[in-house]
Coordinates of C-alpha atoms and ligand atoms in Angstrom, one line a residue:
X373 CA 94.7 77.2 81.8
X374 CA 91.1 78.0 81.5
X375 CA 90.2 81.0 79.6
X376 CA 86.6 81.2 81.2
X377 CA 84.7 80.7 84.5
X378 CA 81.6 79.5 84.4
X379 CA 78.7 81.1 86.6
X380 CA 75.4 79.4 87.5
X381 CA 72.6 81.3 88.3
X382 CA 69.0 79.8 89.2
X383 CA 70.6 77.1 86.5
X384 CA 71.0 79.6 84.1
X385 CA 75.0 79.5 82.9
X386 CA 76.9 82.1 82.6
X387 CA 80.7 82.3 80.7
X388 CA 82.9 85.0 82.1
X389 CA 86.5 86.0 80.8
X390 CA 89.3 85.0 82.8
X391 CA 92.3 88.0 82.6
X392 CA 95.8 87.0 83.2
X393 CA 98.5 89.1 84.5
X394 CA 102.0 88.9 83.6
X395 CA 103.3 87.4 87.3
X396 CA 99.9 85.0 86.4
X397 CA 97.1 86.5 88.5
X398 CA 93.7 85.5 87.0
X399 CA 91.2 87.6 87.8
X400 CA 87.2 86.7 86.6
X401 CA 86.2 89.5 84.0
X402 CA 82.7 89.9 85.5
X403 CA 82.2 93.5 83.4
X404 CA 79.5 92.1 81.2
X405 CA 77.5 90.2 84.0
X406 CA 75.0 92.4 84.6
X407 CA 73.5 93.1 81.3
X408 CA 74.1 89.7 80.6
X409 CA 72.2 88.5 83.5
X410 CA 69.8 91.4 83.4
X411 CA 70.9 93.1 86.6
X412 CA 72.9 90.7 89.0
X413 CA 76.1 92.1 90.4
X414 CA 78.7 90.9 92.3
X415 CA 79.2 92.4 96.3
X416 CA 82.6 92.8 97.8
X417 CA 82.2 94.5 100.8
X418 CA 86.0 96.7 101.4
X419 CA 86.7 95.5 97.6
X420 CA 88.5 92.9 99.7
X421 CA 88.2 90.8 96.3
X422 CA 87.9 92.9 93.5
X423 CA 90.3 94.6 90.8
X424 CA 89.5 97.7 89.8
X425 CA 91.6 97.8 87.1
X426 CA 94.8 97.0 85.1
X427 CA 97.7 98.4 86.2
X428 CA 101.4 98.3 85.1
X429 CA 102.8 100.4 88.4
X430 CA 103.0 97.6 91.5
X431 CA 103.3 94.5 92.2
X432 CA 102.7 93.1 95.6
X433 CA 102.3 89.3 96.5
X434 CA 100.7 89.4 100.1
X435 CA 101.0 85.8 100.5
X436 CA 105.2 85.3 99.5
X437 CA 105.3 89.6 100.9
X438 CA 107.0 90.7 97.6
X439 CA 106.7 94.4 96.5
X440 CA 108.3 95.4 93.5
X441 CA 107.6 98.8 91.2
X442 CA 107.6 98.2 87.5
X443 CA 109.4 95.1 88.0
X444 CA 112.4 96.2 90.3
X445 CA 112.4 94.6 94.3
X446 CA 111.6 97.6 97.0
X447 CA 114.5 95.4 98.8
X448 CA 117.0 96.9 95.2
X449 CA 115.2 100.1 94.9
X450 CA 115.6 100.4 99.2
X451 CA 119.8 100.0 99.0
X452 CA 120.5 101.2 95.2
X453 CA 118.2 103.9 94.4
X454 CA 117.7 107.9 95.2
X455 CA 113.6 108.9 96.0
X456 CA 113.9 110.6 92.8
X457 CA 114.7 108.0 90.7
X458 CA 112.2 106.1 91.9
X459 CA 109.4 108.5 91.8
X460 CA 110.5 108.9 87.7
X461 CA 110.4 105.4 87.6
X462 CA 106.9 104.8 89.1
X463 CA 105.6 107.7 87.0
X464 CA 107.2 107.0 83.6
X465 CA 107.7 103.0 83.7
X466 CA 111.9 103.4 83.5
X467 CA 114.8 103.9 85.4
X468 CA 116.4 107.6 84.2
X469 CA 119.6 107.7 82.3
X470 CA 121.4 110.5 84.2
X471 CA 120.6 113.0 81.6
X472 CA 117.1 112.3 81.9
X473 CA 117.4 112.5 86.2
X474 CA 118.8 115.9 85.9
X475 CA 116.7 117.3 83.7
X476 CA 114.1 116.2 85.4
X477 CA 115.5 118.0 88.6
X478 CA 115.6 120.8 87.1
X479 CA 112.4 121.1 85.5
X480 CA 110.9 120.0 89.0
X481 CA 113.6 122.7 90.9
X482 CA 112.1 125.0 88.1
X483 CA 108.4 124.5 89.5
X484 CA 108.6 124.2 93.1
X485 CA 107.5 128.1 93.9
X486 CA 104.1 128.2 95.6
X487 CA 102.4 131.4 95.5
X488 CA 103.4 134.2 98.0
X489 CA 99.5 134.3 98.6
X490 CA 99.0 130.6 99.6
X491 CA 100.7 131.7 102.8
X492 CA 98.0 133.9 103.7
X493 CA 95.7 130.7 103.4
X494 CA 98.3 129.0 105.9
X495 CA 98.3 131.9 108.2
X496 CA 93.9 131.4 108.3
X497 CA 95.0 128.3 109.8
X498 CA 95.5 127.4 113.7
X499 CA 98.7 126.6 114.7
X500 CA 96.7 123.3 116.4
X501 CA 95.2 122.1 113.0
X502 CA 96.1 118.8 112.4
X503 CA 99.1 119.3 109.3
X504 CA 96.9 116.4 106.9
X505 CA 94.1 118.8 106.7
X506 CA 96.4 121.6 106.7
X507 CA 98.3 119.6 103.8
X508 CA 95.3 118.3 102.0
X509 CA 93.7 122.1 101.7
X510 CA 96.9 123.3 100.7
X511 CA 97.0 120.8 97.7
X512 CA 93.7 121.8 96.7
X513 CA 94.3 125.3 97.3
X514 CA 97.1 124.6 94.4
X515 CA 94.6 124.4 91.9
X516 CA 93.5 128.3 92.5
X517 CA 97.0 129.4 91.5
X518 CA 97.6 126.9 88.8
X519 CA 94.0 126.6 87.2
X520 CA 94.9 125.9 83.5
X521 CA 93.6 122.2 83.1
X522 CA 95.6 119.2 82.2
X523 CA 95.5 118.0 78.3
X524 CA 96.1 114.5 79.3
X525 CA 96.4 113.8 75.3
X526 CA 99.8 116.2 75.6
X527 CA 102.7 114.3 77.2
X528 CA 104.4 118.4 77.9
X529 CA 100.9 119.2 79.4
X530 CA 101.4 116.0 81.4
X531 CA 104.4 116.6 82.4
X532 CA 104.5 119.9 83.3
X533 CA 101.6 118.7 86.0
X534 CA 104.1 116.1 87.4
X535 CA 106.5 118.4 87.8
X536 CA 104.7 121.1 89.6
X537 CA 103.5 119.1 92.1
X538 CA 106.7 117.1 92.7
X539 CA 108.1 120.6 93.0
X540 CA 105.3 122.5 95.1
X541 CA 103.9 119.6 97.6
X542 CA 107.5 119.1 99.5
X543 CA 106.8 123.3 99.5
X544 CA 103.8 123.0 101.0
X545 CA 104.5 119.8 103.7
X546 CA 107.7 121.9 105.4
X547 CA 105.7 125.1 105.4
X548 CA 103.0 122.9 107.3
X549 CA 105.4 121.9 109.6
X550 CA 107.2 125.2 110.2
X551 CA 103.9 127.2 110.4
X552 CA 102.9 124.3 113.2
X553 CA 106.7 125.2 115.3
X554 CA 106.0 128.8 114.4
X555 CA 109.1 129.3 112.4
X556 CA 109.7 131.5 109.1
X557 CA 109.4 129.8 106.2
X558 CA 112.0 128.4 104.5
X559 CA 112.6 128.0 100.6
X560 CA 115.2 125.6 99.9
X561 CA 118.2 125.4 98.0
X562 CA 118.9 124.9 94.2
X563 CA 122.2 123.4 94.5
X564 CA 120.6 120.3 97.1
X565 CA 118.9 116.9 95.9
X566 CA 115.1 116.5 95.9
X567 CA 115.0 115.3 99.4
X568 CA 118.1 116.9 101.4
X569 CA 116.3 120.3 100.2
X570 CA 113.0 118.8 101.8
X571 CA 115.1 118.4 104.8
X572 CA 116.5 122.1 105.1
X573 CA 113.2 123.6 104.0
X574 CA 111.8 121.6 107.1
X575 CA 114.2 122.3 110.0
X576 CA 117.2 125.1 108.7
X577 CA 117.2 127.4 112.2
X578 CA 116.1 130.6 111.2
X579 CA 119.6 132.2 112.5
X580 CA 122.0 129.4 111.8
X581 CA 123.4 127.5 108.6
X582 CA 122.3 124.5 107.2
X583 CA 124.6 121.5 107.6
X584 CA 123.7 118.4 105.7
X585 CA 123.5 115.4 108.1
X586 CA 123.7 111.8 105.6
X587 CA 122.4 109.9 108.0
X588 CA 119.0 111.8 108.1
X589 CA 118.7 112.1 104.1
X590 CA 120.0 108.4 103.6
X591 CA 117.2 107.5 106.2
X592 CA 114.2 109.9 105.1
X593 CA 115.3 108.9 101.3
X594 CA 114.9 105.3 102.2
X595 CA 111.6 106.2 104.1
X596 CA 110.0 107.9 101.6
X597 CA 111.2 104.8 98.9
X598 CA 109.6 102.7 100.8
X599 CA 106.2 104.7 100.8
X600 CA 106.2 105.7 97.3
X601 CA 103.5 103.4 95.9
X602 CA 101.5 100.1 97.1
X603 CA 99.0 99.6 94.2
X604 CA 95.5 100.2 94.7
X605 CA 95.3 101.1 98.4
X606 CA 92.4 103.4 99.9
X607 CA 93.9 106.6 99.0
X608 CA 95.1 105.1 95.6
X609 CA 92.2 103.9 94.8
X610 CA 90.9 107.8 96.2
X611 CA 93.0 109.2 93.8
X612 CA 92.3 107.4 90.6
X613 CA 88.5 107.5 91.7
X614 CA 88.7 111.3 91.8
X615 CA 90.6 111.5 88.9
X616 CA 88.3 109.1 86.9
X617 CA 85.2 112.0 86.7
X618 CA 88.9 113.8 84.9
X619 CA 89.0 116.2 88.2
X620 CA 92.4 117.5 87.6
X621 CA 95.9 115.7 88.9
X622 CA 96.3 118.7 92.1
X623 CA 92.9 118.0 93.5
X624 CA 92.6 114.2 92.9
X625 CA 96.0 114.5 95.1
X626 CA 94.5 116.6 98.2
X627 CA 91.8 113.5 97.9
X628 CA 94.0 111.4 97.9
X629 CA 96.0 113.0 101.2
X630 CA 92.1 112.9 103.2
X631 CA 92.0 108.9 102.5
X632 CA 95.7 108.8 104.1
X633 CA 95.0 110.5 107.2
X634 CA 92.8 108.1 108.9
X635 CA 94.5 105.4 111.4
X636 CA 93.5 102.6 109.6
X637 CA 95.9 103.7 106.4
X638 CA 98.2 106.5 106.7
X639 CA 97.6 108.0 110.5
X640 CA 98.7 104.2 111.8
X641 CA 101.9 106.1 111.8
X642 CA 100.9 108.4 113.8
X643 CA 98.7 106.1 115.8
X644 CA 101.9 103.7 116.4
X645 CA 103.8 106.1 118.2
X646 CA 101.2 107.4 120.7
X647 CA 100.6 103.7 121.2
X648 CA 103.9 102.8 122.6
X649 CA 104.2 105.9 124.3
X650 CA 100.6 105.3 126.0
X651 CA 102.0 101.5 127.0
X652 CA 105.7 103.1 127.9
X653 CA 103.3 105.7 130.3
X654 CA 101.4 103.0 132.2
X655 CA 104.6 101.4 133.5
X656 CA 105.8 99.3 129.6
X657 CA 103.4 95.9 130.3
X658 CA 102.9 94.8 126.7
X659 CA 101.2 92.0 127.8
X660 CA 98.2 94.1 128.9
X661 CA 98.3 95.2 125.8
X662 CA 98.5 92.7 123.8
X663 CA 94.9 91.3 126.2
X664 CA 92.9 94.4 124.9
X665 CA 94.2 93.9 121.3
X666 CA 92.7 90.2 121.2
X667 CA 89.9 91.1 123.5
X668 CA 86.7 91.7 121.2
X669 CA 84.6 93.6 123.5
X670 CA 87.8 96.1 123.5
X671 CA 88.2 98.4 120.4
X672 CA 92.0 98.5 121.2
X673 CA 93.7 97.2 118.3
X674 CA 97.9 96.5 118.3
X675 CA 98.0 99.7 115.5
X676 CA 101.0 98.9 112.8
X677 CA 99.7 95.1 113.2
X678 CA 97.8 93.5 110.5
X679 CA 97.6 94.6 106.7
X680 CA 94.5 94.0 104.0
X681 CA 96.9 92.3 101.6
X682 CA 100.5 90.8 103.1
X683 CA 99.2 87.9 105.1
X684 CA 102.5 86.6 105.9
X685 CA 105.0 89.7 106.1
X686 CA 105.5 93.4 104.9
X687 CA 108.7 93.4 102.9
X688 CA 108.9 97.2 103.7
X689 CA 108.4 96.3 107.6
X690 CA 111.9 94.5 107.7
X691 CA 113.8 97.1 106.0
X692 CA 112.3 99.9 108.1
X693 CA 113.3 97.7 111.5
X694 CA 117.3 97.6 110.1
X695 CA 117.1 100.8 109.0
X696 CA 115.8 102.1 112.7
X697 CA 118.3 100.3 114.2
X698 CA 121.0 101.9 112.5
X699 CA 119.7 105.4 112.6
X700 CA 119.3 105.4 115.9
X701 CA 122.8 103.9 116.7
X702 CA 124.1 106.5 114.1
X703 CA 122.8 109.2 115.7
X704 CA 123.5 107.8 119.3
X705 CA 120.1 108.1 120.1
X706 CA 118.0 105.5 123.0
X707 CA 114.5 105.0 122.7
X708 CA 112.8 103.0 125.2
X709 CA 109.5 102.9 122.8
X710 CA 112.3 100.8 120.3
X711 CA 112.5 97.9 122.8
X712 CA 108.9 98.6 123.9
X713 CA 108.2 97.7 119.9
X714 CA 110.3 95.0 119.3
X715 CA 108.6 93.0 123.0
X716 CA 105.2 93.8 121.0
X717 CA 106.4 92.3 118.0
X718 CA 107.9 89.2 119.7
X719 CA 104.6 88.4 121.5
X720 CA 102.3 89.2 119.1
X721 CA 104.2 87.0 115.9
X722 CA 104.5 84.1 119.2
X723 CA 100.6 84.5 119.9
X724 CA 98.0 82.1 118.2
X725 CA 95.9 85.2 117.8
X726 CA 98.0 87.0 115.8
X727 CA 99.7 84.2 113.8
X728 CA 96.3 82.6 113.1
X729 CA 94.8 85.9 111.4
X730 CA 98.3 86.5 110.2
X731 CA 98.9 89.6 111.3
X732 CA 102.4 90.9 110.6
X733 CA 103.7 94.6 111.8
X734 CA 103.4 96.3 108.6
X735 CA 105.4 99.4 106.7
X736 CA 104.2 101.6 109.9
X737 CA 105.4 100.0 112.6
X738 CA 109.0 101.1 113.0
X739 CA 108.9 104.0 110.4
X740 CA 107.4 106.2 113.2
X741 CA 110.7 105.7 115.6
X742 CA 112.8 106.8 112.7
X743 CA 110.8 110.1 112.1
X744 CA 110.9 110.7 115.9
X745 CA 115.3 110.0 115.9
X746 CA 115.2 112.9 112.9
X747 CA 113.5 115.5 114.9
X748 CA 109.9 115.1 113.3
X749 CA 106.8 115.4 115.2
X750 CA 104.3 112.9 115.7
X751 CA 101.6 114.5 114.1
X752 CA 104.0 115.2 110.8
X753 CA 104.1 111.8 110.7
X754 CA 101.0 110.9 108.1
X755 CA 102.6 114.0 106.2
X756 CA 105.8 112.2 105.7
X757 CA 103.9 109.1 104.5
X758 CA 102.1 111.5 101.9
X759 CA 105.5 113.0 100.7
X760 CA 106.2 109.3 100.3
X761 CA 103.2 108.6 98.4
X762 CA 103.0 111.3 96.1
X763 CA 105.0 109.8 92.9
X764 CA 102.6 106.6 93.3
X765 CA 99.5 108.6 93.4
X766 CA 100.6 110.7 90.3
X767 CA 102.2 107.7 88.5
X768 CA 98.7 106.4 89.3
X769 CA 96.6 109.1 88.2
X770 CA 98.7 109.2 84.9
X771 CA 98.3 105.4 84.1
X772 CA 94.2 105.8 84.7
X773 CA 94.0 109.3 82.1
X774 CA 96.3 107.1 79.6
X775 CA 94.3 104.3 79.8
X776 CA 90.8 106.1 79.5
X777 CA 89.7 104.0 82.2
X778 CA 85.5 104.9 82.4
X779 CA 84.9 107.4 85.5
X780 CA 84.6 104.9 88.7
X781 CA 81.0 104.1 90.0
X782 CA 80.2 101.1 92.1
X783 CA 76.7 99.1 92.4
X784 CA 74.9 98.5 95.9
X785 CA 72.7 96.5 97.2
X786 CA 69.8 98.7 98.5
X787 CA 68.6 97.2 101.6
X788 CA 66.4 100.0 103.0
X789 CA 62.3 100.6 102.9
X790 CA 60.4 99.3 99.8
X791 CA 58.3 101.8 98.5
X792 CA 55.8 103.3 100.7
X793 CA 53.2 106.5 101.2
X794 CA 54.3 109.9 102.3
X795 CA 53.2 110.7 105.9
X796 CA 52.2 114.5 106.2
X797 CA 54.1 116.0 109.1
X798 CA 50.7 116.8 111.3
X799 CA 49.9 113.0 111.4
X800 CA 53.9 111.2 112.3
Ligands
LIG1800 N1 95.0 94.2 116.3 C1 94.2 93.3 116.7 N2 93.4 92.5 115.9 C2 93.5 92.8 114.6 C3 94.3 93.8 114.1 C4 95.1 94.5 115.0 N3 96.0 95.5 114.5 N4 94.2 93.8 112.7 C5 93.3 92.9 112.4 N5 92.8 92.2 113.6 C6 91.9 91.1 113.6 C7 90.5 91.6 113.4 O1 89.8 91.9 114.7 C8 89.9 90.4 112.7 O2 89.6 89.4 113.7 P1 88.4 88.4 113.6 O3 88.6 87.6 112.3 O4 88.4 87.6 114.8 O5 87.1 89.3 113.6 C9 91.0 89.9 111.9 O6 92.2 90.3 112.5 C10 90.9 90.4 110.4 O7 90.9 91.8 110.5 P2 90.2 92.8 109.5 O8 90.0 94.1 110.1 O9 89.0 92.1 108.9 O10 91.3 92.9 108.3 P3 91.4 94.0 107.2 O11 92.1 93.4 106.1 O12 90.0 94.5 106.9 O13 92.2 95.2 107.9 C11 93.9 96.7 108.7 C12 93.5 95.5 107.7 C13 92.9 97.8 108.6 C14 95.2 97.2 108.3 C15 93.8 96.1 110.1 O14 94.8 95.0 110.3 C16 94.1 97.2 111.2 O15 93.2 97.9 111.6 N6 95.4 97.3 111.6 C17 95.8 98.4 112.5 C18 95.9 99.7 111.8 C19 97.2 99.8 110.9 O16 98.3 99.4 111.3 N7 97.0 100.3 109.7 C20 98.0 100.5 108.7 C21 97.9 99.6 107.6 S1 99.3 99.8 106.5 C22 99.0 101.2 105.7 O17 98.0 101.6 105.4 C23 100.2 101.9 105.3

């Protein structure tokens, strides 16, 4: 294979590197071409082409739709593996041998009190505040109680960050949620697993007992499995560009939670939902629909279609579709907004304007009809997502500190005014 690519430039030539990864990605090492060239650089407008750096975490092909974490399929991980495994995976590059998996329970069960005062910061907040800004100021809020800094040299130092916030964010996500409903807040269980405590810290009555349902945790587990990392996505990439000016791990996070919220990425959950309900409210016509989604002089958009890297499907899309089947049969639960979905998705992959662009329904497209069969409100929806993200976005954060990647600052291409005289104000 060749080991260089050759650049020509007003017939001046230019050898760049080629990198290869291990599943044979080849990627053009253009890090010396502007001092080589003496100040070209390259322009990739939504870094729609560009790596921005080496990572052992993910692996997605968009093309074949594979997505595996360090190596294992998310179709394995999906059937065979608890959340918690997986998050130690994606953060430490292994599967835990059980001794390892409890102690790392423990030491996360060990972390996961939030300050008595951070309520008072949640009580400052309106009951109608959106729970991702709720979420991402309670993250960063984090950082007040917990201010010692990270020694990213010291694996304990490390550690001990990993586990705080794999303890405390699940804190701070059901508190969201119950402050929201107006209900007391809740504070778990030692003797439950990582997620079924999530589950009772979100919606234990405040009079009754807690009875563990194994659909919902098999469900939610499977959700937030599914979520747990996709490689360097807009809050991913939010996080490790945060984290690359060495802000800490807790406030690279609550970045990290602001890129998630918007529809295009994280709030397409969200964004899914009221879509089918709008369509289900003006009598179901998903044709109509599916006109304003291929009309360009509408800004409607068919939200949980389309995807910046799987261009022919999203593994994680299928397994979410089985998996809403079954918990909604499970739980004897109809939803019209199911078969509302599954017309969309039968036009739209029938449709020369879909198929053409290759626009698949991604992760988001069914997840949000599970979270509505297990109780959760639409607007926790993008919160859910960022429960689910959390391992990859520290797993992330870690692998950028270990590998001293440089702080992250792009080039532009200025195309405003050239230089020219200030006006004084008395003569504009
Ligand atoms: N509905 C209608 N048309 C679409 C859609 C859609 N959902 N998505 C893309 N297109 C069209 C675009 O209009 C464009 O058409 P054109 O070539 O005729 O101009 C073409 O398909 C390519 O679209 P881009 O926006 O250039 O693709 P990009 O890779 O930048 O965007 C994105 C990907 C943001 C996911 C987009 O498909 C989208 O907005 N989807 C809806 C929102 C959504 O579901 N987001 C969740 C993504 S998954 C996640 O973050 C977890």
């Amino acid at each position: 294979m060749t080991k260089k690519a050759t650049l020509e430039i007003d017939g001046k030539k230019y050898d760049l590197p080629i990198v290869e990864g291990t599943e044979k990605e080849i990627a053009v090492d253009i890090s010396s071409l502007r001092s080589d060239t003496g100040g070209v650089v390259t322009l990739d407008r939504g870094y729609k082409n560009t790596g921005s750096c080496e990572s052992s975490i993910t692996f997605l092909d968009g093309e074949k739709g594979i997505l595996r974490y360090r190596g294992y399929s998310i179709e394995e991980l999906a059937e065979k593996a608890n959340f918690l495994e997986v998050c130690y995976l994606l953060i430490f590059g292994e599967l835990p041998t059980k001794t390892q998996l409890d102690k790392f329970h423990k030491d996360i069960k060990a972390q996961s009190h939030v300050d008595e005062d951070v309520k008072r910061i949640l009580d400052g907040f309106p009951k109608s505040a959106h729970p991702m800004g709720v979420l991402s100021s309670l993250t960063a809020a984090l950082v007040a109680f917990n201010p010692s800094s990270v020694n990213v040299e010291s694996e304990e130092d490390m550690y001990k960050a990993i586990v705080k916030i794999l303890g405390k964010f699940p804190v701070l996500t059901a508190w969201t949620y119950r402050k929201r409903m107006g209900l007391p807040l809740d504070y778990g269980g030692d003797s439950l697993g990582y997620v079924e405590n999530f589950i009772k810290m979100m919606f234990k009555s405040p009079s009754g007992d807690y009875t563990s349902n194994p659909t919902v945790v098999d469900a939610l587990d499977k959700l937030l499995i599914l979520h747990a990392d996709h490689e360097q996505n807009c809050s991913t990439s939010t996080v490790r560009m945060v984290g690359s000016s060495h802000a800490g791990l807790f406030i690279s996070i609550s970045s990290g939670i602001a890129a998630l919220w918007g529809p295009l990425h994280g709030g397409a959950n969200q964004a899914v939902i009221e879509m089918l309900e709008a369509i289900k409210a003006d009598g179901g016509d998903t044709k109509k629909f599916m006109a304003k989604a291929k009309d360009k002089n509408d800004p409607f958009r068919l939200m949980g279609f389309g995807h910046r890297v799987y261009k022919n499907f999203d593994p994680r899309a299928k397994i979410i579709k089985k998996a809403a089947d079954s918990v909604l049969e499970n739980m004897g639960i109809e939803d019209d907004v199911l078969d509302i979905a599954k017309a969309l998705e039968k036009e739209a992959l029938e449709d020369s304007y879909f198929v053409d662009r290759k626009l698949y329904p991604n992760v988001d497209f069914y997840s949000g009809i599970i979270y509505r069969a297990l109780g959760i409100p639409v607007e926790m929806f993008t919160p859910m997502f960022a429960l689910g993200r959390l391992p990859g976005w520290v797993a992330q954060w870690r692998e950028m500190r270990l590998r001293k990647e440089p702080i992250g600052r792009p080039r532009q291409i200025y195309v405003g005014e050239t230089k020219r005289d200030y006006i004084p104000l008395e003569d504009r």
